Amino acid sequence: MNAPGLGEPGGSGQAAANPAYSVTVRVPNGSRADIDAVIVTSPGTITCYADEPDPVGRRITLDADSGPTLTWLLQALRNRLGADLLQTEDPVFVVASTGKLTQSLCASVTTGHDLALLDADADRRVIRHLATHPTHTDLFTGRPRRVALLSDASAVLDFEPLTAEAALPAVESQAVHLHRATGLDVIPMPIAARDATELGRAIGMLAPGFAAMVLVHTHVSHIDAVRAVPRPGATPLLDTVNDGLAVAATAAVLNHLRGRGLRPQAARVAVVDPGRGGDLAGLLLAAGIRDLTLYDPLEYGIAPLHRLAAHLDLLVDLIGLASPPEQVPVLRTRPEMPPPLASATSGPRPLHALPGLLRAAVRTHQPISVAARLAAIQALVDLTPPGGLLPPVDHPRLAPAVADAAVRALAGD
């Protein structure tokens, strides 16, 4: 049984419509009644998101609750409307086909004089200066606002490892979110690496061109291996597990305990499949949890967990238990299945902490420390309304507050 505000929304009714399963149709005027008749007979939930005038009639967008419902809807519309179904398009693929973000030109190229400032003689002067004054690179290049968003496609949502290019849609979406939250130029860069060693080598080769680098959709074991290699004085490297999910999950745990009137030092918490959470266990201990059980369901099975549950105040589920214990509140924190952005107050997402920590790393030119992560956790706790688990990811003060807290912590390290 999930406590209020924990885990995934429940309920006995049908699932809500999801814009990820949408179709936009163009039909003649007067066809809306036929479309409504189709919706009434649907095996799932279908809602009309938009009905707008179009040069040939109406442009209507319908949201379904799942892939099977969307497939049924398309076939039913074809059967009902026939030739009146003038065009169909899938908004998900329309958005993906744009690339989701683009670069903007900062330098003027209007006149011949402008172009000369971008020509070889001008570049030669700047490069000669940087060769003798390497600390001036951030003064005379775009590096301070540029971030590399890297993935070896080893942990993209709930897929098995993919080819690097297949990960691009998910990496581009993350780039959009980080750009919106930080204002930085975030460049999506899937890396075709056979193992963590190759990934680390690629990071080292790309680093000189960026103010910071972020690993997304990368298996935690690969992240750990890359981070284990010393990189003194190198470009800060962040990742969505340690600098995102683990920070947000720790804040959610503290807020849940606070809502129940429990001090962290007196609480009993278990983390299921802790290996998926990066430094989550370490952050929970550093945040004051003293009674922490790390439970491996592959080694011990599920039955002992159910017996243990009666003695716990909270269960942090990183694996997605099909039948979690009913005697304890469960915080669902499965990295492969994050809660929808619109309902991320009920469960942690990397975007709760990562944008602010990225701003801090770029501002200070320092790697993110444990102290900075703990400061980010406290910032999240402070921004969470009473009785809540987390602030919304679009809270206007979220990234600035996390960044300011982390910068202060880094200054004290």
PDB file of C-alpha atoms in Angstrom, residues 67-345:
ATOM      1  CA  GLY A  67      -0.347   2.154 -27.418  1.00  0.00           C
ATOM      2  CA  PRO A  68      -3.057  -0.520 -27.907  1.00  0.00           C
ATOM      3  CA  THR A  69      -5.825   2.077 -27.493  1.00  0.00           C
ATOM      4  CA  LEU A  70      -4.114   4.356 -30.030  1.00  0.00           C
ATOM      5  CA  THR A  71      -3.801   1.490 -32.513  1.00  0.00           C
ATOM      6  CA  TRP A  72      -7.507   0.696 -32.055  1.00  0.00           C
ATOM      7  CA  LEU A  73      -8.399   4.369 -32.477  1.00  0.00           C
ATOM      8  CA  LEU A  74      -6.561   4.740 -35.779  1.00  0.00           C
ATOM      9  CA  GLN A  75      -8.225   1.660 -37.240  1.00  0.00           C
ATOM     10  CA  ALA A  76     -11.659   2.704 -35.969  1.00  0.00           C
ATOM     11  CA  LEU A  77     -11.275   6.191 -37.487  1.00  0.00           C
ATOM     12  CA  ARG A  78     -10.282   4.719 -40.836  1.00  0.00           C
ATOM     13  CA  ASN A  79     -13.259   2.379 -40.792  1.00  0.00           C
ATOM     14  CA  ARG A  80     -15.732   5.092 -39.757  1.00  0.00           C
ATOM     15  CA  LEU A  81     -14.506   8.044 -41.823  1.00  0.00           C
ATOM     16  CA  GLY A  82     -13.018   6.398 -44.879  1.00  0.00           C
ATOM     17  CA  ALA A  83     -12.223   9.084 -47.481  1.00  0.00           C
ATOM     18  CA  ASP A  84     -13.210  11.820 -45.013  1.00  0.00           C
ATOM     19  CA  LEU A  85     -10.073  11.042 -43.017  1.00  0.00           C
ATOM     20  CA  LEU A  86      -7.927  13.440 -45.035  1.00  0.00           C
ATOM     21  CA  GLN A  87      -4.665  13.159 -43.096  1.00  0.00           C
ATOM     22  CA  THR A  88      -3.259  11.660 -39.917  1.00  0.00           C
ATOM     23  CA  GLU A  89      -0.026  12.506 -38.149  1.00  0.00           C
ATOM     24  CA  ASP A  90       1.542  11.387 -34.888  1.00  0.00           C
ATOM     25  CA  PRO A  91       2.596  14.391 -32.761  1.00  0.00           C
ATOM     26  CA  VAL A  92       5.286  12.360 -30.987  1.00  0.00           C
ATOM     27  CA  PHE A  93       7.080  11.676 -34.264  1.00  0.00           C
ATOM     28  CA  VAL A  94       6.477  15.203 -35.536  1.00  0.00           C
ATOM     29  CA  VAL A  95       8.235  16.613 -32.471  1.00  0.00           C
ATOM     30  CA  ALA A  96      11.059  14.069 -32.731  1.00  0.00           C
ATOM     31  CA  SER A  97      11.651  14.892 -36.412  1.00  0.00           C
ATOM     32  CA  THR A  98      12.513  18.509 -35.578  1.00  0.00           C
ATOM     33  CA  GLY A  99      15.514  17.497 -33.462  1.00  0.00           C
ATOM     34  CA  LYS A 100      13.836  19.326 -30.502  1.00  0.00           C
ATOM     35  CA  LEU A 101      16.493  22.052 -30.222  1.00  0.00           C
ATOM     36  CA  THR A 102      18.891  23.963 -32.416  1.00  0.00           C
ATOM     37  CA  GLN A 103      21.903  26.243 -32.193  1.00  0.00           C
ATOM     38  CA  SER A 104      21.697  30.027 -32.483  1.00  0.00           C
ATOM     39  CA  LEU A 105      24.291  32.255 -34.117  1.00  0.00           C
ATOM     40  CA  CYS A 106      25.890  34.766 -31.737  1.00  0.00           C
ATOM     41  CA  ALA A 107      28.332  36.492 -34.097  1.00  0.00           C
ATOM     42  CA  SER A 108      27.101  38.895 -36.753  1.00  0.00           C
ATOM     43  CA  VAL A 109      27.655  37.837 -40.380  1.00  0.00           C
ATOM     44  CA  THR A 110      25.888  40.728 -42.100  1.00  0.00           C
ATOM     45  CA  THR A 111      28.807  42.506 -43.782  1.00  0.00           C
ATOM     46  CA  GLY A 112      32.179  41.627 -45.252  1.00  0.00           C
ATOM     47  CA  HIS A 113      33.772  43.208 -42.195  1.00  0.00           C
ATOM     48  CA  ASP A 114      31.783  40.826 -39.970  1.00  0.00           C
ATOM     49  CA  LEU A 115      32.949  37.824 -42.000  1.00  0.00           C
ATOM     50  CA  ALA A 116      36.577  38.930 -41.755  1.00  0.00           C
ATOM     51  CA  LEU A 117      36.306  38.698 -37.971  1.00  0.00           C
ATOM     52  CA  LEU A 118      35.473  35.010 -38.423  1.00  0.00           C
ATOM     53  CA  ASP A 119      38.202  34.282 -40.979  1.00  0.00           C
ATOM     54  CA  ALA A 120      41.546  32.547 -40.628  1.00  0.00           C
ATOM     55  CA  ASP A 121      43.627  35.647 -39.825  1.00  0.00           C
ATOM     56  CA  ALA A 122      41.273  36.607 -36.969  1.00  0.00           C
ATOM     57  CA  ASP A 123      41.219  33.034 -35.632  1.00  0.00           C
ATOM     58  CA  ARG A 124      45.008  32.904 -35.823  1.00  0.00           C
ATOM     59  CA  ARG A 125      45.329  35.959 -33.559  1.00  0.00           C
ATOM     60  CA  VAL A 126      42.985  34.544 -30.921  1.00  0.00           C
ATOM     61  CA  ILE A 127      44.560  31.073 -31.004  1.00  0.00           C
ATOM     62  CA  ARG A 128      48.048  32.540 -30.663  1.00  0.00           C
ATOM     63  CA  HIS A 129      46.862  34.443 -27.592  1.00  0.00           C
ATOM     64  CA  LEU A 130      45.217  31.358 -26.043  1.00  0.00           C
ATOM     65  CA  ALA A 131      48.324  29.249 -26.687  1.00  0.00           C
ATOM     66  CA  THR A 132      50.273  31.566 -24.400  1.00  0.00           C
ATOM     67  CA  HIS A 133      47.377  32.400 -22.039  1.00  0.00           C
ATOM     68  CA  PRO A 134      45.409  29.136 -21.635  1.00  0.00           C
ATOM     69  CA  THR A 135      43.444  30.477 -18.670  1.00  0.00           C
ATOM     70  CA  HIS A 136      41.790  32.977 -21.022  1.00  0.00           C
ATOM     71  CA  THR A 137      39.959  30.284 -23.011  1.00  0.00           C
ATOM     72  CA  ASP A 138      36.652  30.948 -21.290  1.00  0.00           C
ATOM     73  CA  LEU A 139      37.007  34.675 -21.970  1.00  0.00           C
ATOM     74  CA  PHE A 140      37.366  34.331 -25.727  1.00  0.00           C
ATOM     75  CA  THR A 141      35.291  31.245 -26.673  1.00  0.00           C
ATOM     76  CA  GLY A 142      31.765  29.975 -26.142  1.00  0.00           C
ATOM     77  CA  ARG A 143      32.905  27.211 -23.821  1.00  0.00           C
ATOM     78  CA  PRO A 144      31.495  28.737 -20.570  1.00  0.00           C
ATOM     79  CA  ARG A 145      27.912  28.291 -21.769  1.00  0.00           C
ATOM     80  CA  ARG A 146      28.357  24.927 -23.530  1.00  0.00           C
ATOM     81  CA  VAL A 147      27.514  21.543 -21.960  1.00  0.00           C
ATOM     82  CA  ALA A 148      27.966  18.091 -23.483  1.00  0.00           C
ATOM     83  CA  LEU A 149      25.086  15.704 -22.802  1.00  0.00           C
ATOM     84  CA  LEU A 150      26.538  12.219 -23.250  1.00  0.00           C
ATOM     85  CA  SER A 151      25.080   8.710 -23.372  1.00  0.00           C
ATOM     86  CA  ASP A 152      26.449   5.326 -24.366  1.00  0.00           C
ATOM     87  CA  ALA A 153      22.823   4.120 -24.733  1.00  0.00           C
ATOM     88  CA  SER A 154      23.348   1.441 -22.080  1.00  0.00           C
ATOM     89  CA  ALA A 155      20.337   2.452 -19.924  1.00  0.00           C
ATOM     90  CA  VAL A 156      17.741   4.270 -21.998  1.00  0.00           C
ATOM     91  CA  LEU A 157      14.449   4.149 -20.072  1.00  0.00           C
ATOM     92  CA  ASP A 158      13.343   0.484 -19.919  1.00  0.00           C
ATOM     93  CA  PHE A 159      15.091  -0.655 -23.124  1.00  0.00           C
ATOM     94  CA  GLU A 160      17.909  -3.125 -23.418  1.00  0.00           C
ATOM     95  CA  PRO A 161      21.220  -1.490 -24.507  1.00  0.00           C
ATOM     96  CA  LEU A 162      20.705   0.303 -27.830  1.00  0.00           C
ATOM     97  CA  THR A 163      22.853   1.567 -30.652  1.00  0.00           C
ATOM     98  CA  ALA A 164      24.038   5.074 -29.886  1.00  0.00           C
ATOM     99  CA  GLU A 165      21.913   6.755 -32.548  1.00  0.00           C
ATOM    100  CA  ALA A 166      18.727   5.067 -31.296  1.00  0.00           C
ATOM    101  CA  ALA A 167      19.162   6.903 -27.995  1.00  0.00           C
ATOM    102  CA  LEU A 168      19.046  10.335 -29.666  1.00  0.00           C
ATOM    103  CA  PRO A 169      15.330  11.082 -29.045  1.00  0.00           C
ATOM    104  CA  ALA A 170      15.702  10.564 -25.300  1.00  0.00           C
ATOM    105  CA  VAL A 171      19.010  12.460 -25.129  1.00  0.00           C
ATOM    106  CA  GLU A 172      17.524  15.352 -27.121  1.00  0.00           C
ATOM    107  CA  SER A 173      14.557  15.544 -24.737  1.00  0.00           C
ATOM    108  CA  GLN A 174      16.906  15.761 -21.767  1.00  0.00           C
ATOM    109  CA  ALA A 175      18.870  18.460 -23.580  1.00  0.00           C
ATOM    110  CA  VAL A 176      15.666  20.483 -23.977  1.00  0.00           C
ATOM    111  CA  HIS A 177      14.848  20.174 -20.266  1.00  0.00           C
ATOM    112  CA  LEU A 178      18.355  21.153 -19.156  1.00  0.00           C
ATOM    113  CA  HIS A 179      18.481  24.084 -21.571  1.00  0.00           C
ATOM    114  CA  ARG A 180      15.118  25.394 -20.332  1.00  0.00           C
ATOM    115  CA  ALA A 181      16.166  25.084 -16.695  1.00  0.00           C
ATOM    116  CA  THR A 182      19.708  26.466 -17.004  1.00  0.00           C
ATOM    117  CA  GLY A 183      19.869  28.649 -20.117  1.00  0.00           C
ATOM    118  CA  LEU A 184      23.053  26.809 -21.116  1.00  0.00           C
ATOM    119  CA  ASP A 185      23.748  25.470 -24.606  1.00  0.00           C
ATOM    120  CA  VAL A 186      23.263  21.730 -24.074  1.00  0.00           C
ATOM    121  CA  ILE A 187      24.582  19.566 -26.919  1.00  0.00           C
ATOM    122  CA  PRO A 188      23.181  15.982 -27.145  1.00  0.00           C
ATOM    123  CA  MET A 189      26.003  13.572 -27.978  1.00  0.00           C
ATOM    124  CA  PRO A 190      25.391   9.790 -28.061  1.00  0.00           C
ATOM    125  CA  ILE A 191      28.705   7.938 -27.837  1.00  0.00           C
ATOM    126  CA  ALA A 192      29.300   4.627 -29.640  1.00  0.00           C
ATOM    127  CA  ALA A 193      31.409   3.084 -26.866  1.00  0.00           C
ATOM    128  CA  ARG A 194      31.820  -0.655 -26.429  1.00  0.00           C
ATOM    129  CA  ASP A 195      32.518  -0.402 -22.701  1.00  0.00           C
ATOM    130  CA  ALA A 196      33.121   2.044 -19.878  1.00  0.00           C
ATOM    131  CA  THR A 197      36.799   2.371 -20.797  1.00  0.00           C
ATOM    132  CA  GLU A 198      35.940   3.609 -24.273  1.00  0.00           C
ATOM    133  CA  LEU A 199      33.293   5.905 -22.837  1.00  0.00           C
ATOM    134  CA  GLY A 200      35.827   7.409 -20.434  1.00  0.00           C
ATOM    135  CA  ARG A 201      38.293   7.899 -23.252  1.00  0.00           C
ATOM    136  CA  ALA A 202      35.651   9.698 -25.331  1.00  0.00           C
ATOM    137  CA  ILE A 203      34.801  11.950 -22.391  1.00  0.00           C
ATOM    138  CA  GLY A 204      38.453  12.875 -22.024  1.00  0.00           C
ATOM    139  CA  MET A 205      38.766  13.735 -25.709  1.00  0.00           C
ATOM    140  CA  LEU A 206      35.610  15.873 -25.779  1.00  0.00           C
ATOM    141  CA  ALA A 207      36.132  17.657 -22.459  1.00  0.00           C
ATOM    142  CA  PRO A 208      38.256  20.630 -23.655  1.00  0.00           C
ATOM    143  CA  GLY A 209      35.340  22.066 -25.619  1.00  0.00           C
ATOM    144  CA  PHE A 210      32.807  22.175 -22.779  1.00  0.00           C
ATOM    145  CA  ALA A 211      32.216  23.896 -19.441  1.00  0.00           C
ATOM    146  CA  ALA A 212      30.712  20.686 -18.047  1.00  0.00           C
ATOM    147  CA  MET A 213      29.672  17.233 -19.167  1.00  0.00           C
ATOM    148  CA  VAL A 214      26.619  15.213 -18.106  1.00  0.00           C
ATOM    149  CA  LEU A 215      26.032  11.476 -18.467  1.00  0.00           C
ATOM    150  CA  VAL A 216      22.404  10.551 -19.153  1.00  0.00           C
ATOM    151  CA  HIS A 217      20.742   7.238 -20.035  1.00  0.00           C
ATOM    152  CA  THR A 218      23.959   5.451 -19.057  1.00  0.00           C
ATOM    153  CA  HIS A 219      24.104   2.350 -16.861  1.00  0.00           C
ATOM    154  CA  VAL A 220      25.131   3.109 -13.306  1.00  0.00           C
ATOM    155  CA  SER A 221      27.996   0.600 -13.500  1.00  0.00           C
ATOM    156  CA  HIS A 222      29.423   2.513 -16.481  1.00  0.00           C
ATOM    157  CA  ILE A 223      28.999   5.789 -14.609  1.00  0.00           C
ATOM    158  CA  ASP A 224      30.825   4.342 -11.599  1.00  0.00           C
ATOM    159  CA  ALA A 225      33.670   3.057 -13.771  1.00  0.00           C
ATOM    160  CA  VAL A 226      34.131   6.399 -15.520  1.00  0.00           C
ATOM    161  CA  ARG A 227      34.001   8.328 -12.248  1.00  0.00           C
ATOM    162  CA  ALA A 228      36.537   5.963 -10.651  1.00  0.00           C
ATOM    163  CA  VAL A 229      39.280   7.228 -12.981  1.00  0.00           C
ATOM    164  CA  PRO A 230      40.955  10.313 -11.449  1.00  0.00           C
ATOM    165  CA  ARG A 231      40.460  13.468 -13.515  1.00  0.00           C
ATOM    166  CA  PRO A 232      42.280  16.201 -11.546  1.00  0.00           C
ATOM    167  CA  GLY A 233      41.558  19.678 -12.863  1.00  0.00           C
ATOM    168  CA  ALA A 234      39.294  18.267 -15.574  1.00  0.00           C
ATOM    169  CA  THR A 235      35.955  19.521 -16.859  1.00  0.00           C
ATOM    170  CA  PRO A 236      33.245  18.787 -14.244  1.00  0.00           C
ATOM    171  CA  LEU A 237      31.366  15.544 -14.966  1.00  0.00           C
ATOM    172  CA  LEU A 238      27.827  15.089 -13.643  1.00  0.00           C
ATOM    173  CA  ASP A 239      25.310  12.305 -14.136  1.00  0.00           C
ATOM    174  CA  THR A 240      21.573  11.809 -13.794  1.00  0.00           C
ATOM    175  CA  VAL A 241      21.895   9.113 -11.124  1.00  0.00           C
ATOM    176  CA  ASN A 242      24.215  10.629  -8.503  1.00  0.00           C
ATOM    177  CA  ASP A 243      23.537  14.304  -9.253  1.00  0.00           C
ATOM    178  CA  GLY A 244      19.879  13.850 -10.064  1.00  0.00           C
ATOM    179  CA  LEU A 245      17.850  10.859  -8.946  1.00  0.00           C
ATOM    180  CA  ALA A 246      19.763  10.111  -5.726  1.00  0.00           C
ATOM    181  CA  VAL A 247      19.523  13.738  -4.572  1.00  0.00           C
ATOM    182  CA  ALA A 248      15.804  13.995  -5.360  1.00  0.00           C
ATOM    183  CA  ALA A 249      15.028  10.619  -3.769  1.00  0.00           C
ATOM    184  CA  THR A 250      16.832  11.586  -0.559  1.00  0.00           C
ATOM    185  CA  ALA A 251      14.839  14.818  -0.376  1.00  0.00           C
ATOM    186  CA  ALA A 252      11.612  12.848  -0.911  1.00  0.00           C
ATOM    187  CA  VAL A 253      12.544  10.470   1.911  1.00  0.00           C
ATOM    188  CA  LEU A 254      13.224  13.360   4.295  1.00  0.00           C
ATOM    189  CA  ASN A 255       9.965  15.072   3.350  1.00  0.00           C
ATOM    190  CA  HIS A 256       7.978  11.867   3.853  1.00  0.00           C
ATOM    191  CA  LEU A 257       9.484  11.361   7.302  1.00  0.00           C
ATOM    192  CA  ARG A 258       8.866  14.995   8.171  1.00  0.00           C
ATOM    193  CA  GLY A 259       5.241  14.624   7.135  1.00  0.00           C
ATOM    194  CA  ARG A 260       4.863  11.708   9.542  1.00  0.00           C
ATOM    195  CA  GLY A 261       6.600  13.505  12.399  1.00  0.00           C
ATOM    196  CA  LEU A 262       9.660  11.220  12.275  1.00  0.00           C
ATOM    197  CA  ARG A 263      13.223  12.402  12.762  1.00  0.00           C
ATOM    198  CA  PRO A 264      15.645  10.866  10.239  1.00  0.00           C
ATOM    199  CA  GLN A 265      17.800   9.559  13.086  1.00  0.00           C
ATOM    200  CA  ALA A 266      14.846   7.550  14.457  1.00  0.00           C
ATOM    201  CA  ALA A 267      13.457   6.306  11.144  1.00  0.00           C
ATOM    202  CA  ARG A 268      13.842   2.804   9.724  1.00  0.00           C
ATOM    203  CA  VAL A 269      14.304   2.837   5.940  1.00  0.00           C
ATOM    204  CA  ALA A 270      15.033   0.069   3.432  1.00  0.00           C
ATOM    205  CA  VAL A 271      16.277   0.505  -0.146  1.00  0.00           C
ATOM    206  CA  VAL A 272      15.355  -2.282  -2.558  1.00  0.00           C
ATOM    207  CA  ASP A 273      18.064  -3.022  -5.153  1.00  0.00           C
ATOM    208  CA  PRO A 274      20.360  -0.228  -3.955  1.00  0.00           C
ATOM    209  CA  GLY A 275      22.867  -0.759  -6.769  1.00  0.00           C
ATOM    210  CA  ARG A 276      20.517   1.081  -9.131  1.00  0.00           C
ATOM    211  CA  GLY A 277      20.597   4.226  -7.025  1.00  0.00           C
ATOM    212  CA  GLY A 278      24.228   5.253  -7.293  1.00  0.00           C
ATOM    213  CA  ASP A 279      25.177   7.103  -4.128  1.00  0.00           C
ATOM    214  CA  LEU A 280      21.598   7.123  -2.792  1.00  0.00           C
ATOM    215  CA  ALA A 281      22.491   4.982   0.230  1.00  0.00           C
ATOM    216  CA  GLY A 282      25.442   7.229   1.066  1.00  0.00           C
ATOM    217  CA  LEU A 283      23.299  10.346   0.801  1.00  0.00           C
ATOM    218  CA  LEU A 284      20.598   8.848   3.019  1.00  0.00           C
ATOM    219  CA  LEU A 285      23.204   8.115   5.688  1.00  0.00           C
ATOM    220  CA  ALA A 286      24.754  11.561   5.307  1.00  0.00           C
ATOM    221  CA  ALA A 287      21.277  13.122   5.594  1.00  0.00           C
ATOM    222  CA  GLY A 288      20.774  11.537   9.012  1.00  0.00           C
ATOM    223  CA  ILE A 289      19.193   8.110   8.398  1.00  0.00           C
ATOM    224  CA  ARG A 290      20.771   5.775  10.931  1.00  0.00           C
ATOM    225  CA  ASP A 291      18.709   2.597  10.471  1.00  0.00           C
ATOM    226  CA  LEU A 292      19.168   1.809   6.750  1.00  0.00           C
ATOM    227  CA  THR A 293      18.661  -1.632   5.211  1.00  0.00           C
ATOM    228  CA  LEU A 294      20.022  -2.335   1.731  1.00  0.00           C
ATOM    229  CA  TYR A 295      17.951  -5.163   0.316  1.00  0.00           C
ATOM    230  CA  ASP A 296      18.939  -7.204  -2.752  1.00  0.00           C
ATOM    231  CA  PRO A 297      15.794  -8.983  -4.040  1.00  0.00           C
ATOM    232  CA  LEU A 298      17.787 -11.100  -6.500  1.00  0.00           C
ATOM    233  CA  GLU A 299      19.809 -12.615  -3.682  1.00  0.00           C
ATOM    234  CA  TYR A 300      17.178 -12.888  -0.963  1.00  0.00           C
ATOM    235  CA  GLY A 301      13.889 -13.086  -2.858  1.00  0.00           C
ATOM    236  CA  ILE A 302      10.733 -11.213  -1.930  1.00  0.00           C
ATOM    237  CA  ALA A 303       9.374 -13.173   1.057  1.00  0.00           C
ATOM    238  CA  PRO A 304      11.931 -11.841   3.601  1.00  0.00           C
ATOM    239  CA  LEU A 305      11.181  -8.302   2.442  1.00  0.00           C
ATOM    240  CA  HIS A 306       7.513  -8.747   3.318  1.00  0.00           C
ATOM    241  CA  ARG A 307       8.486 -10.014   6.775  1.00  0.00           C
ATOM    242  CA  LEU A 308      10.843  -7.065   7.236  1.00  0.00           C
ATOM    243  CA  ALA A 309       8.269  -4.501   6.105  1.00  0.00           C
ATOM    244  CA  ALA A 310       6.306  -4.446   9.342  1.00  0.00           C
ATOM    245  CA  HIS A 311       9.385  -3.019  11.095  1.00  0.00           C
ATOM    246  CA  LEU A 312      10.005  -0.225   8.553  1.00  0.00           C
ATOM    247  CA  ASP A 313       8.878   3.381   8.255  1.00  0.00           C
ATOM    248  CA  LEU A 314       9.576   3.601   4.508  1.00  0.00           C
ATOM    249  CA  LEU A 315      10.549   1.346   1.608  1.00  0.00           C
ATOM    250  CA  VAL A 316      12.441   2.931  -1.306  1.00  0.00           C
ATOM    251  CA  ASP A 317      11.750   0.754  -4.343  1.00  0.00           C
ATOM    252  CA  LEU A 318      14.353   1.109  -7.118  1.00  0.00           C
ATOM    253  CA  ILE A 319      13.443  -2.042  -9.035  1.00  0.00           C
ATOM    254  CA  GLY A 320       9.676  -1.720  -9.467  1.00  0.00           C
ATOM    255  CA  LEU A 321       8.255  -4.445  -7.238  1.00  0.00           C
ATOM    256  CA  ALA A 322       5.151  -6.032  -8.738  1.00  0.00           C
ATOM    257  CA  SER A 323       3.719  -6.750  -5.266  1.00  0.00           C
ATOM    258  CA  PRO A 324       5.297  -4.443  -2.700  1.00  0.00           C
ATOM    259  CA  PRO A 325       4.584  -5.055   0.991  1.00  0.00           C
ATOM    260  CA  GLU A 326       1.320  -3.535   2.200  1.00  0.00           C
ATOM    261  CA  GLN A 327       2.474  -2.836   5.759  1.00  0.00           C
ATOM    262  CA  VAL A 328       4.825   0.032   4.817  1.00  0.00           C
ATOM    263  CA  PRO A 329       4.707   3.179   2.659  1.00  0.00           C
ATOM    264  CA  VAL A 330       6.597   2.722  -0.619  1.00  0.00           C
ATOM    265  CA  LEU A 331       8.516   5.423  -2.474  1.00  0.00           C
ATOM    266  CA  ARG A 332       8.696   4.255  -6.086  1.00  0.00           C
ATOM    267  CA  THR A 333      11.991   5.453  -7.503  1.00  0.00           C
ATOM    268  CA  ARG A 334      12.569   3.217 -10.489  1.00  0.00           C
ATOM    269  CA  PRO A 335      15.147   4.987 -12.711  1.00  0.00           C
ATOM    270  CA  GLU A 336      13.799   3.396 -15.907  1.00  0.00           C
ATOM    271  CA  MET A 337      10.225   4.576 -15.307  1.00  0.00           C
ATOM    272  CA  PRO A 338      10.210   8.138 -13.963  1.00  0.00           C
ATOM    273  CA  PRO A 339       6.878   9.734 -13.059  1.00  0.00           C
ATOM    274  CA  PRO A 340       5.404  12.036 -15.718  1.00  0.00           C
ATOM    275  CA  LEU A 341       6.758  15.569 -15.539  1.00  0.00           C
ATOM    276  CA  ALA A 342       3.333  16.916 -14.632  1.00  0.00           C
ATOM    277  CA  SER A 343       3.143  14.659 -11.552  1.00  0.00           C
ATOM    278  CA  ALA A 344       6.782  14.651 -10.502  1.00  0.00           C
ATOM    279  CA  THR A 345       5.831  16.027  -7.084  1.00  0.00           C
TER     280      THR A 345
END
